[in-house]
Every structure is written in C-alpha cells, then in structure tokens.
PDB file of C-alpha atoms in Angstrom:
ATOM      1  CA  MET A   1     -31.957 -17.659  64.766  1.00  0.00           C
ATOM      2  CA  ARG A   2     -30.144 -19.904  62.194  1.00  0.00           C
ATOM      3  CA  TRP A   3     -30.948 -17.923  59.105  1.00  0.00           C
ATOM      4  CA  LEU A   4     -29.502 -14.579  60.487  1.00  0.00           C
ATOM      5  CA  PRO A   5     -26.013 -15.175  59.210  1.00  0.00           C
ATOM      6  CA  THR A   6     -27.310 -15.971  55.629  1.00  0.00           C
ATOM      7  CA  ILE A   7     -29.380 -12.674  55.564  1.00  0.00           C
ATOM      8  CA  VAL A   8     -26.448 -10.763  56.807  1.00  0.00           C
ATOM      9  CA  CYS A   9     -24.292 -11.940  53.969  1.00  0.00           C
ATOM     10  CA  TRP A  10     -26.952 -11.306  51.527  1.00  0.00           C
ATOM     11  CA  VAL A  11     -27.553  -7.896  52.629  1.00  0.00           C
ATOM     12  CA  LEU A  12     -23.809  -7.162  52.693  1.00  0.00           C
ATOM     13  CA  CYS A  13     -23.421  -8.414  49.099  1.00  0.00           C
ATOM     14  CA  LEU A  14     -26.189  -5.837  48.090  1.00  0.00           C
ATOM     15  CA  CYS A  15     -24.237  -3.085  49.560  1.00  0.00           C
ATOM     16  CA  VAL A  16     -20.582  -3.984  48.407  1.00  0.00           C
ATOM     17  CA  PRO A  17     -20.243  -3.388  44.550  1.00  0.00           C
ATOM     18  CA  LEU A  18     -19.062  -6.206  42.723  1.00  0.00           C
ATOM     19  CA  ALA A  19     -15.387  -5.733  41.425  1.00  0.00           C
ATOM     20  CA  VAL A  20     -15.112  -5.407  37.651  1.00  0.00           C
ATOM     21  CA  ASP A  21     -12.017  -5.533  35.470  1.00  0.00           C
ATOM     22  CA  ALA A  22     -10.790  -1.845  34.784  1.00  0.00           C
ATOM     23  CA  ARG A  23     -11.055  -0.409  31.179  1.00  0.00           C
ATOM     24  CA  VAL A  24      -7.917   0.399  29.358  1.00  0.00           C
ATOM     25  CA  ARG A  25      -8.487   3.906  27.942  1.00  0.00           C
ATOM     26  CA  PRO A  26      -7.281   4.173  24.257  1.00  0.00           C
ATOM     27  CA  TYR A  27      -5.094   7.142  23.307  1.00  0.00           C
ATOM     28  CA  ASP A  28      -7.984   9.267  21.994  1.00  0.00           C
ATOM     29  CA  ASP A  29     -10.047   8.955  24.956  1.00  0.00           C
ATOM     30  CA  ILE A  30      -7.170  10.032  27.070  1.00  0.00           C
ATOM     31  CA  VAL A  31      -6.490  13.001  24.950  1.00  0.00           C
ATOM     32  CA  ALA A  32     -10.412  13.684  24.868  1.00  0.00           C
ATOM     33  CA  SER A  33     -10.229  13.490  28.697  1.00  0.00           C
ATOM     34  CA  GLY A  34      -7.645  16.017  29.108  1.00  0.00           C
ATOM     35  CA  VAL A  35      -5.813  13.957  31.801  1.00  0.00           C
ATOM     36  CA  LEU A  36      -2.875  11.521  31.870  1.00  0.00           C
ATOM     37  CA  LYS A  37      -3.108   8.881  34.798  1.00  0.00           C
ATOM     38  CA  VAL A  38       0.510   7.922  35.669  1.00  0.00           C
ATOM     39  CA  ALA A  39       1.339   5.332  38.418  1.00  0.00           C
ATOM     40  CA  VAL A  40       4.470   6.037  40.644  1.00  0.00           C
ATOM     41  CA  TYR A  41       5.497   4.386  43.788  1.00  0.00           C
ATOM     42  CA  GLU A  42       4.936   5.810  47.174  1.00  0.00           C
ATOM     43  CA  HIS A  43       7.425   6.931  49.801  1.00  0.00           C
ATOM     44  CA  PHE A  44      10.198   6.179  47.336  1.00  0.00           C
ATOM     45  CA  ALA A  45      12.383   9.483  47.541  1.00  0.00           C
ATOM     46  CA  PRO A  46      13.883  10.795  45.561  1.00  0.00           C
ATOM     47  CA  TYR A  47      11.932   9.171  42.893  1.00  0.00           C
ATOM     48  CA  SER A  48       8.224   9.738  43.883  1.00  0.00           C
ATOM     49  CA  PHE A  49       7.229  10.978  47.500  1.00  0.00           C
ATOM     50  CA  GLU A  50       5.237  13.528  49.228  1.00  0.00           C
ATOM     51  CA  GLU A  51       6.640  16.415  51.167  1.00  0.00           C
ATOM     52  CA  ASN A  52       4.630  18.860  53.074  1.00  0.00           C
ATOM     53  CA  GLY A  53       1.545  17.438  51.330  1.00  0.00           C
ATOM     54  CA  LYS A  54       2.987  17.909  47.939  1.00  0.00           C
ATOM     55  CA  ALA A  55       3.938  15.342  45.457  1.00  0.00           C
ATOM     56  CA  ARG A  56       7.883  15.439  44.709  1.00  0.00           C
ATOM     57  CA  GLY A  57      10.522  13.508  43.016  1.00  0.00           C
ATOM     58  CA  VAL A  58      12.201  12.712  39.761  1.00  0.00           C
ATOM     59  CA  ASP A  59       9.402  10.396  38.491  1.00  0.00           C
ATOM     60  CA  VAL A  60       6.718  12.956  39.544  1.00  0.00           C
ATOM     61  CA  ASP A  61       8.629  15.675  37.689  1.00  0.00           C
ATOM     62  CA  LEU A  62       9.018  13.328  34.669  1.00  0.00           C
ATOM     63  CA  ALA A  63       5.365  12.426  34.686  1.00  0.00           C
ATOM     64  CA  GLN A  64       4.433  15.952  34.972  1.00  0.00           C
ATOM     65  CA  ALA A  65       6.793  16.953  31.941  1.00  0.00           C
ATOM     66  CA  LEU A  66       5.411  14.272  29.753  1.00  0.00           C
ATOM     67  CA  ALA A  67       1.843  15.184  30.585  1.00  0.00           C
ATOM     68  CA  ASP A  68       2.646  18.932  29.660  1.00  0.00           C
ATOM     69  CA  SER A  69       4.201  17.659  26.275  1.00  0.00           C
ATOM     70  CA  LEU A  70       0.817  16.034  25.576  1.00  0.00           C
ATOM     71  CA  GLY A  71      -1.178  19.070  26.506  1.00  0.00           C
ATOM     72  CA  LEU A  72      -2.734  16.876  29.290  1.00  0.00           C
ATOM     73  CA  LYS A  73      -3.130  17.515  33.024  1.00  0.00           C
ATOM     74  CA  LEU A  74      -1.473  15.079  35.366  1.00  0.00           C
ATOM     75  CA  GLU A  75      -3.064  12.731  37.854  1.00  0.00           C
ATOM     76  CA  LEU A  76      -0.921  10.461  39.906  1.00  0.00           C
ATOM     77  CA  LEU A  77      -2.010   7.030  41.305  1.00  0.00           C
ATOM     78  CA  TRP A  78       0.342   5.893  43.993  1.00  0.00           C
ATOM     79  CA  ILE A  79       1.543   2.100  43.977  1.00  0.00           C
ATOM     80  CA  VAL A  80       1.897   0.370  47.206  1.00  0.00           C
ATOM     81  CA  PRO A  81       4.513  -2.255  46.193  1.00  0.00           C
ATOM     82  CA  GLY A  82       3.342  -5.739  45.750  1.00  0.00           C
ATOM     83  CA  GLU A  83       5.289  -8.866  46.350  1.00  0.00           C
ATOM     84  CA  LYS A  84       6.459  -8.745  42.712  1.00  0.00           C
ATOM     85  CA  LEU A  85       6.511  -6.506  39.718  1.00  0.00           C
ATOM     86  CA  ASP A  86       4.172  -8.572  38.145  1.00  0.00           C
ATOM     87  CA  ASP A  87       1.677  -7.664  40.751  1.00  0.00           C
ATOM     88  CA  ASP A  88       2.122  -4.172  40.306  1.00  0.00           C
ATOM     89  CA  LEU A  89       1.695  -4.188  36.463  1.00  0.00           C
ATOM     90  CA  ARG A  90      -1.610  -6.356  36.926  1.00  0.00           C
ATOM     91  CA  ASN A  91      -2.991  -3.803  39.588  1.00  0.00           C
ATOM     92  CA  PHE A  92      -2.226  -0.696  37.601  1.00  0.00           C
ATOM     93  CA  ILE A  93      -1.776  -1.613  33.764  1.00  0.00           C
ATOM     94  CA  TRP A  94      -3.995  -4.451  32.702  1.00  0.00           C
ATOM     95  CA  LYS A  95      -6.590  -5.747  35.280  1.00  0.00           C
ATOM     96  CA  GLY A  96      -6.871  -3.354  38.254  1.00  0.00           C
ATOM     97  CA  HIS A  97      -7.234  -3.932  41.979  1.00  0.00           C
ATOM     98  CA  TYR A  98     -10.281  -5.310  43.697  1.00  0.00           C
ATOM     99  CA  LEU A  99      -9.913  -2.347  46.172  1.00  0.00           C
ATOM    100  CA  ARG A 100     -10.019   0.192  43.420  1.00  0.00           C
ATOM    101  CA  PRO A 101     -12.567  -1.280  40.789  1.00  0.00           C
ATOM    102  CA  GLY A 102     -12.437   0.268  37.619  1.00  0.00           C
ATOM    103  CA  VAL A 103      -9.218   2.242  38.009  1.00  0.00           C
ATOM    104  CA  LEU A 104      -6.137   1.749  35.804  1.00  0.00           C
ATOM    105  CA  ALA A 105      -3.218   3.996  35.119  1.00  0.00           C
ATOM    106  CA  ASP A 106      -2.310   5.110  31.451  1.00  0.00           C
ATOM    107  CA  LEU A 107       1.300   4.765  32.241  1.00  0.00           C
ATOM    108  CA  MET A 108       3.492   3.369  34.922  1.00  0.00           C
ATOM    109  CA  LEU A 109       7.081   4.561  35.682  1.00  0.00           C
ATOM    110  CA  ARG A 110      10.015   2.790  37.173  1.00  0.00           C
ATOM    111  CA  VAL A 111       9.674  -0.498  35.454  1.00  0.00           C
ATOM    112  CA  PRO A 112      12.758  -2.323  34.568  1.00  0.00           C
ATOM    113  CA  TYR A 113      13.756  -2.053  31.010  1.00  0.00           C
ATOM    114  CA  ASP A 114      15.037  -5.800  30.639  1.00  0.00           C
ATOM    115  CA  LYS A 115      14.539  -8.162  27.760  1.00  0.00           C
ATOM    116  CA  ASP A 116      14.931 -11.080  30.055  1.00  0.00           C
ATOM    117  CA  TYR A 117      11.899  -9.894  32.360  1.00  0.00           C
ATOM    118  CA  ARG A 118       9.936  -8.917  29.191  1.00  0.00           C
ATOM    119  CA  ASN A 119      10.382 -12.454  27.804  1.00  0.00           C
ATOM    120  CA  GLN A 120       9.893 -14.528  31.178  1.00  0.00           C
ATOM    121  CA  ARG A 121       7.110 -17.081  30.778  1.00  0.00           C
ATOM    122  CA  ASN A 122       4.498 -18.549  33.351  1.00  0.00           C
ATOM    123  CA  ASP A 123       3.990 -22.138  34.270  1.00  0.00           C
ATOM    124  CA  VAL A 124       2.271 -22.876  31.210  1.00  0.00           C
ATOM    125  CA  GLY A 125       4.858 -21.495  28.883  1.00  0.00           C
ATOM    126  CA  GLU A 126       2.972 -18.135  28.274  1.00  0.00           C
ATOM    127  CA  LEU A 127       4.573 -14.603  28.176  1.00  0.00           C
ATOM    128  CA  ALA A 128       4.102 -13.599  31.899  1.00  0.00           C
ATOM    129  CA  ASN A 129       3.259 -10.183  30.986  1.00  0.00           C
ATOM    130  CA  GLU A 130       1.914 -10.371  27.659  1.00  0.00           C
ATOM    131  CA  GLN A 131      -0.584  -7.681  28.271  1.00  0.00           C
ATOM    132  CA  VAL A 132       2.029  -5.004  28.977  1.00  0.00           C
ATOM    133  CA  VAL A 133       4.304  -3.010  26.750  1.00  0.00           C
ATOM    134  CA  MET A 134       7.796  -2.084  28.462  1.00  0.00           C
ATOM    135  CA  PHE A 135       9.413   0.581  26.775  1.00  0.00           C
ATOM    136  CA  GLY A 136      11.083   4.112  27.130  1.00  0.00           C
ATOM    137  CA  PRO A 137      14.322   3.525  29.124  1.00  0.00           C
ATOM    138  CA  TYR A 138      15.060   6.843  30.861  1.00  0.00           C
ATOM    139  CA  GLN A 139      17.765   6.003  33.376  1.00  0.00           C
ATOM    140  CA  ARG A 140      20.336   3.569  34.533  1.00  0.00           C
ATOM    141  CA  GLU A 141      20.297   2.389  38.141  1.00  0.00           C
ATOM    142  CA  ARG A 142      22.999   0.570  40.039  1.00  0.00           C
ATOM    143  CA  TRP A 143      24.005  -0.574  43.345  1.00  0.00           C
ATOM    144  CA  GLN A 144      26.323   1.804  45.593  1.00  0.00           C
ATOM    145  CA  VAL A 145      28.239   1.986  48.669  1.00  0.00           C
ATOM    146  CA  VAL A 146      28.633   5.127  50.687  1.00  0.00           C
ATOM    147  CA  HIS A 147      30.941   5.296  53.644  1.00  0.00           C
ATOM    148  CA  ASP A 148      32.029   7.610  56.387  1.00  0.00           C
ATOM    149  CA  THR A 149      35.587   8.523  55.872  1.00  0.00           C
ATOM    150  CA  ARG A 150      36.160   9.548  59.429  1.00  0.00           C
ATOM    151  CA  ARG A 151      35.960   5.841  60.213  1.00  0.00           C
ATOM    152  CA  LEU A 152      36.533   4.223  56.908  1.00  0.00           C
ATOM    153  CA  PRO A 153      38.823   6.372  54.979  1.00  0.00           C
ATOM    154  CA  LYS A 154      38.480   4.394  51.611  1.00  0.00           C
ATOM    155  CA  VAL A 155      36.615   1.092  50.366  1.00  0.00           C
ATOM    156  CA  ASP A 156      39.113  -0.520  47.961  1.00  0.00           C
ATOM    157  CA  SER A 157      37.053  -3.635  47.936  1.00  0.00           C
ATOM    158  CA  ILE A 158      33.934  -5.138  49.454  1.00  0.00           C
ATOM    159  CA  GLY A 159      36.357  -7.062  51.520  1.00  0.00           C
ATOM    160  CA  VAL A 160      36.893  -4.299  54.006  1.00  0.00           C
ATOM    161  CA  PHE A 161      33.434  -5.204  55.581  1.00  0.00           C
ATOM    162  CA  ARG A 162      35.140  -8.108  57.318  1.00  0.00           C
ATOM    163  CA  LEU A 163      36.401  -5.447  59.774  1.00  0.00           C
ATOM    164  CA  HIS A 164      33.928  -2.670  59.337  1.00  0.00           C
ATOM    165  CA  ARG A 165      30.015  -2.524  59.850  1.00  0.00           C
ATOM    166  CA  ILE A 166      27.715  -1.922  56.895  1.00  0.00           C
ATOM    167  CA  GLY A 167      24.108  -1.312  56.926  1.00  0.00           C
ATOM    168  CA  VAL A 168      21.499  -2.440  54.364  1.00  0.00           C
ATOM    169  CA  GLU A 169      17.683  -2.495  53.874  1.00  0.00           C
ATOM    170  CA  LEU A 170      16.173  -5.855  55.223  1.00  0.00           C
ATOM    171  CA  GLU A 171      15.433  -8.390  52.500  1.00  0.00           C
ATOM    172  CA  SER A 172      17.090  -6.423  49.720  1.00  0.00           C
ATOM    173  CA  VAL A 173      19.562  -7.424  47.107  1.00  0.00           C
ATOM    174  CA  PRO A 174      22.439  -5.856  49.102  1.00  0.00           C
ATOM    175  CA  SER A 175      21.130  -7.654  52.237  1.00  0.00           C
ATOM    176  CA  PHE A 176      21.424 -11.230  50.503  1.00  0.00           C
ATOM    177  CA  TYR A 177      24.620 -10.217  48.773  1.00  0.00           C
ATOM    178  CA  LEU A 178      26.544  -9.016  51.671  1.00  0.00           C
ATOM    179  CA  SER A 179      25.095 -11.952  53.845  1.00  0.00           C
ATOM    180  CA  THR A 180      26.541 -14.726  51.303  1.00  0.00           C
ATOM    181  CA  VAL A 181      29.357 -13.315  49.580  1.00  0.00           C
ATOM    182  CA  PHE A 182      32.905 -14.791  50.306  1.00  0.00           C
ATOM    183  CA  GLY A 183      31.147 -17.802  51.692  1.00  0.00           C
ATOM    184  CA  GLY A 184      29.201 -15.456  54.350  1.00  0.00           C
ATOM    185  CA  GLN A 185      32.412 -13.740  55.582  1.00  0.00           C
ATOM    186  CA  LEU A 186      30.746 -10.451  55.807  1.00  0.00           C
ATOM    187  CA  SER A 187      27.562 -11.475  57.383  1.00  0.00           C
ATOM    188  CA  ALA A 188      28.512 -10.883  60.851  1.00  0.00           C
ATOM    189  CA  ASN A 189      29.143  -7.164  59.948  1.00  0.00           C
ATOM    190  CA  THR A 190      26.156  -6.643  58.100  1.00  0.00           C
ATOM    191  CA  ASP A 191      23.237  -4.889  60.042  1.00  0.00           C
ATOM    192  CA  HIS A 192      19.802  -4.778  58.608  1.00  0.00           C
ATOM    193  CA  PHE A 193      17.320  -1.798  58.877  1.00  0.00           C
ATOM    194  CA  PRO A 194      13.866  -1.401  57.672  1.00  0.00           C
ATOM    195  CA  THR A 195      14.922   1.323  55.030  1.00  0.00           C
ATOM    196  CA  THR A 196      18.000   2.416  53.304  1.00  0.00           C
ATOM    197  CA  ALA A 197      17.186   5.569  54.856  1.00  0.00           C
ATOM    198  CA  ALA A 198      17.475   4.072  58.213  1.00  0.00           C
ATOM    199  CA  ALA A 199      20.483   2.348  57.582  1.00  0.00           C
ATOM    200  CA  PHE A 200      22.056   5.848  56.307  1.00  0.00           C
ATOM    201  CA  ALA A 201      20.808   7.305  59.509  1.00  0.00           C
ATOM    202  CA  ALA A 202      22.510   4.616  61.612  1.00  0.00           C
ATOM    203  CA  MET A 203      25.840   5.579  59.681  1.00  0.00           C
ATOM    204  CA  GLN A 204      25.350   9.120  60.599  1.00  0.00           C
ATOM    205  CA  GLY A 205      24.892   8.060  64.254  1.00  0.00           C
ATOM    206  CA  GLU A 206      28.304   5.944  64.015  1.00  0.00           C
ATOM    207  CA  LYS A 207      26.646   2.641  64.322  1.00  0.00           C
ATOM    208  CA  VAL A 208      27.881   1.457  61.014  1.00  0.00           C
ATOM    209  CA  ASP A 209      30.558   2.530  59.058  1.00  0.00           C
ATOM    210  CA  ALA A 210      29.046   2.442  55.366  1.00  0.00           C
ATOM    211  CA  VAL A 211      25.671   1.681  53.572  1.00  0.00           C
ATOM    212  CA  MET A 212      24.955  -0.073  50.517  1.00  0.00           C
ATOM    213  CA  GLY A 213      21.581   0.744  48.626  1.00  0.00           C
ATOM    214  CA  LEU A 214      20.303   1.858  45.252  1.00  0.00           C
ATOM    215  CA  ARG A 215      22.619   4.837  44.004  1.00  0.00           C
ATOM    216  CA  GLY A 216      19.744   7.157  43.243  1.00  0.00           C
ATOM    217  CA  GLU A 217      18.420   6.794  47.138  1.00  0.00           C
ATOM    218  CA  LEU A 218      21.888   7.282  48.438  1.00  0.00           C
ATOM    219  CA  ASP A 219      22.534  10.228  46.178  1.00  0.00           C
ATOM    220  CA  TRP A 220      19.572  12.114  47.597  1.00  0.00           C
ATOM    221  CA  LEU A 221      20.382  11.256  51.263  1.00  0.00           C
ATOM    222  CA  LEU A 222      23.836  12.587  50.595  1.00  0.00           C
ATOM    223  CA  PHE A 223      22.501  15.425  48.969  1.00  0.00           C
ATOM    224  CA  LYS A 224      20.386  16.069  52.110  1.00  0.00           C
ATOM    225  CA  ALA A 225      23.046  15.610  54.671  1.00  0.00           C
ATOM    226  CA  LYS A 226      25.510  18.106  52.998  1.00  0.00           C
ATOM    227  CA  ASP A 227      28.251  16.077  54.948  1.00  0.00           C
ATOM    228  CA  ALA A 228      31.559  16.115  52.925  1.00  0.00           C
ATOM    229  CA  GLU A 229      33.033  13.427  55.011  1.00  0.00           C
ATOM    230  CA  LEU A 230      30.314  10.963  53.494  1.00  0.00           C
ATOM    231  CA  LYS A 231      31.672   9.512  50.350  1.00  0.00           C
ATOM    232  CA  GLU A 232      30.580   7.160  47.572  1.00  0.00           C
ATOM    233  CA  SER A 233      32.997   4.295  46.888  1.00  0.00           C
ATOM    234  CA  ASP A 234      34.171   3.549  43.488  1.00  0.00           C
ATOM    235  CA  ASN A 235      34.604  -0.203  43.240  1.00  0.00           C
ATOM    236  CA  THR A 236      32.946  -3.479  41.683  1.00  0.00           C
ATOM    237  CA  TYR A 237      31.084  -6.041  43.578  1.00  0.00           C
ATOM    238  CA  PRO A 238      32.227  -9.487  42.809  1.00  0.00           C
ATOM    239  CA  ASN A 239      29.724 -12.243  42.277  1.00  0.00           C
ATOM    240  CA  LEU A 240      26.755  -9.712  42.433  1.00  0.00           C
ATOM    241  CA  GLY A 241      24.799 -10.819  39.492  1.00  0.00           C
ATOM    242  CA  GLN A 242      23.321  -7.713  38.010  1.00  0.00           C
ATOM    243  CA  PRO A 243      25.073  -4.539  39.267  1.00  0.00           C
ATOM    244  CA  THR A 244      23.398  -2.025  36.903  1.00  0.00           C
ATOM    245  CA  TRP A 245      20.107  -2.146  35.173  1.00  0.00           C
ATOM    246  CA  ASP A 246      18.081   0.262  32.996  1.00  0.00           C
ATOM    247  CA  ILE A 247      14.623   1.948  34.076  1.00  0.00           C
ATOM    248  CA  GLY A 248      11.752   2.460  31.824  1.00  0.00           C
ATOM    249  CA  MET A 249       7.876   2.576  31.519  1.00  0.00           C
ATOM    250  CA  ALA A 250       5.044   0.479  30.975  1.00  0.00           C
ATOM    251  CA  VAL A 251       1.491   0.819  29.302  1.00  0.00           C
ATOM    252  CA  HIS A 252      -1.248  -1.677  28.351  1.00  0.00           C
ATOM    253  CA  GLU A 253      -0.378  -3.685  25.089  1.00  0.00           C
ATOM    254  CA  SER A 254      -3.274  -2.324  23.383  1.00  0.00           C
ATOM    255  CA  ASN A 255      -1.978   1.342  24.010  1.00  0.00           C
ATOM    256  CA  ARG A 256       0.983   1.440  21.626  1.00  0.00           C
ATOM    257  CA  GLN A 257       0.048   4.921  20.503  1.00  0.00           C
ATOM    258  CA  LEU A 258       0.491   6.293  23.660  1.00  0.00           C
ATOM    259  CA  SER A 259       3.891   4.539  24.264  1.00  0.00           C
ATOM    260  CA  ASN A 260       4.897   5.836  20.795  1.00  0.00           C
ATOM    261  CA  ALA A 261       4.076   9.421  21.776  1.00  0.00           C
ATOM    262  CA  ILE A 262       5.631   9.117  25.040  1.00  0.00           C
ATOM    263  CA  ASP A 263       8.825   7.508  23.584  1.00  0.00           C
ATOM    264  CA  MET A 264       9.415  10.629  21.329  1.00  0.00           C
ATOM    265  CA  GLN A 265       9.194  12.848  24.316  1.00  0.00           C
ATOM    266  CA  VAL A 266      11.675  10.710  26.293  1.00  0.00           C
ATOM    267  CA  GLU A 267      14.039  10.638  23.520  1.00  0.00           C
ATOM    268  CA  ASP A 268      14.026  14.328  23.243  1.00  0.00           C
ATOM    269  CA  MET A 269      14.397  14.906  26.955  1.00  0.00           C
ATOM    270  CA  ILE A 270      17.427  12.939  26.799  1.00  0.00           C
ATOM    271  CA  ASN A 271      18.964  14.542  23.839  1.00  0.00           C
ATOM    272  CA  ASP A 272      18.507  18.029  25.062  1.00  0.00           C
ATOM    273  CA  GLY A 273      19.476  17.540  28.479  1.00  0.00           C
ATOM    274  CA  ARG A 274      16.162  18.133  30.230  1.00  0.00           C
ATOM    275  CA  MET A 275      16.329  14.430  31.612  1.00  0.00           C
ATOM    276  CA  ALA A 276      19.402  14.782  33.238  1.00  0.00           C
ATOM    277  CA  LYS A 277      18.272  18.102  34.939  1.00  0.00           C
ATOM    278  CA  LEU A 278      15.482  16.482  36.476  1.00  0.00           C
ATOM    279  CA  PHE A 279      17.950  14.107  38.325  1.00  0.00           C
ATOM    280  CA  GLU A 280      20.324  16.828  39.229  1.00  0.00           C
ATOM    281  CA  ALA A 281      17.630  18.778  40.988  1.00  0.00           C
ATOM    282  CA  TYR A 282      17.559  15.976  43.669  1.00  0.00           C
ATOM    283  CA  GLY A 283      21.237  15.599  43.765  1.00  0.00           C
ATOM    284  CA  VAL A 284      21.057  12.286  41.765  1.00  0.00           C
ATOM    285  CA  HIS A 285      23.916  11.357  39.298  1.00  0.00           C
ATOM    286  CA  TYR A 286      22.148  10.848  35.838  1.00  0.00           C
ATOM    287  CA  GLU A 287      23.576   8.135  33.911  1.00  0.00           C
ATOM    288  CA  LEU A 288      22.130   7.328  30.363  1.00  0.00           C
ATOM    289  CA  PRO A 289      20.400   3.861  29.758  1.00  0.00           C
ATOM    290  CA  GLY A 290      22.055   1.369  27.670  1.00  0.00           C
ATOM    291  CA  LEU A 291      19.865   2.172  24.516  1.00  0.00           C
ATOM    292  CA  TYR A 292      21.540   5.701  24.346  1.00  0.00           C
ATOM    293  CA  GLN A 293      24.922   4.815  25.471  1.00  0.00           C
ATOM    294  CA  ASP A 294      25.100   2.352  22.227  1.00  0.00           C
ATOM    295  CA  LEU A 295      24.185   5.445  20.105  1.00  0.00           C
ATOM    296  CA  GLU A 296      27.137   7.608  21.593  1.00  0.00           C
TER     297      GLU A 296
END
C-alpha cells in the first residue's frame, strides 16, 4: 500500500510531542517553587559524580550550599558534555534540548570565567552567548603533572618525557600539547587513554611513569590512591597557551537577580573559608580565582 508510510508518519507525529523552547524561570518563580535547579557535569569526579547512587562532588556540595543559603531545595540536572561549551549553555541555560522539551536549569556550574570567551562573536559578528551571564568565579583550575617517584624521581622540566612515558586523556589539551611541544619530540612517549583516571591507573600499573591532566582530577585520584610515592610536579609548561583559568557559573541574561543573590553567597563562602573546605573534603587543592587574588 503506497499510502502506508504517509499514514505511519502522520500517526507518529500525533504521538510525539512537538519540542518547544524551555521557559526561563524568573527569580520570584524560583523562590515560589521552593526549588533551585542546578546543572552539573556527570561522571566528572571530584566535581560532580554519583557514588553508590548518591550525588557527590565539590560542585554538588556547592550547589547544595547555595540552595540552602536561598532557603530552597536542590534539584540537579546532569549535563552530558556537548562538542562545545556553547552547546551546553544552549541546552541548559537559554533554549533547552529537544530530548528534554521545556527543561532548563536556573544555574549552571563549572563555566569558564573568561573575558575573551564571554566576548567571542559568531559568524555574523553577534555575541555568541549573548543570552548568558557568566559570573561568580569560585575556583582557579590548572594543568598538572603527577609522577611515580620510584621510576621518575623528579620532573625538572617537561623535557624529561623524551625518556619517560607519560599518559594523557585522548583529545585533551595535554594530549595535543605533549604531542606537539618541542617540535613533537615528546609524542613517541605520550600514551593516550579514554580518561585521565585510566591514564592514572596505567601509571599505577607501571605502564607510564607520569600523567598530565586537570589538577583537580589528579588531586582526587591521589587522595584515593594514598600512595606516598606518587607526587605532583612543580614546574611550568613552555608554550602551553593557558596553563591556568578561572571557573565560575552561568544563568540566563534575564535572571540577573538570581546571579546577584548567588554572587553574594559565593563571596561569603570564599571569604569565610567554607569554599576551601568543600575542596579539601575531596583532597583538592583550593586556589583563589583571579578576582579574589587581586583583592589580597
């Protein structure tokens, strides 16, 4: 029957609800609802992950503290990372995703607090993220090397990896960096793994002598390993474009009342030491973001 595909498509269209743009909740509606919806990245220890069915991590605890400070209950929305941060901001802050019609977060954590990124423009010269307010820097992150002192006593410079193997996460900044720095001299000794945790496990299994990744992730892995022979190196990385950067938050541009309320809470937590304690609970070094370093 030639008409059958048309009928089937028509029936499916009736059964599947049309995707609609999600509605941004004004601050008064958030308060009235009694719930703060916060987006965090899934499977991203030590910042946001699940363990034994319970949400854990620095960002999860921070989200809870912020919700408590506003007298609200916390609802977490778990982010599966898109190809670019722009995708995540679109899907969770200002438009929504077709698989979750009508669902937006009030607040998103772990957003780079970076002037150049905030001001980047699209192909027609418009601000790429004009519907987003990025604010509330709460941590400085950096790239870090951890090495096994039993096989690599110290890392005076990145050049030691001409002779020693180092593990990195595939398609990460360290992966690109170690494959290209010094004219590619380190590429032969750079091993790629699905995750930083997998690279760390390879170091524990003596397949590589060191790992390069996010300091927060490596701090957490060291905290869990409890192996005194695994050490963080203290050196610079030549020709690495941005070795440190600040992490903040994002809300919809129409929701500055929420960002102002959250900003005050973040500042209080930083000043009274509560922010540092959230990180210390997961073995993570806490480093003030640049905004607060400038005030010291």
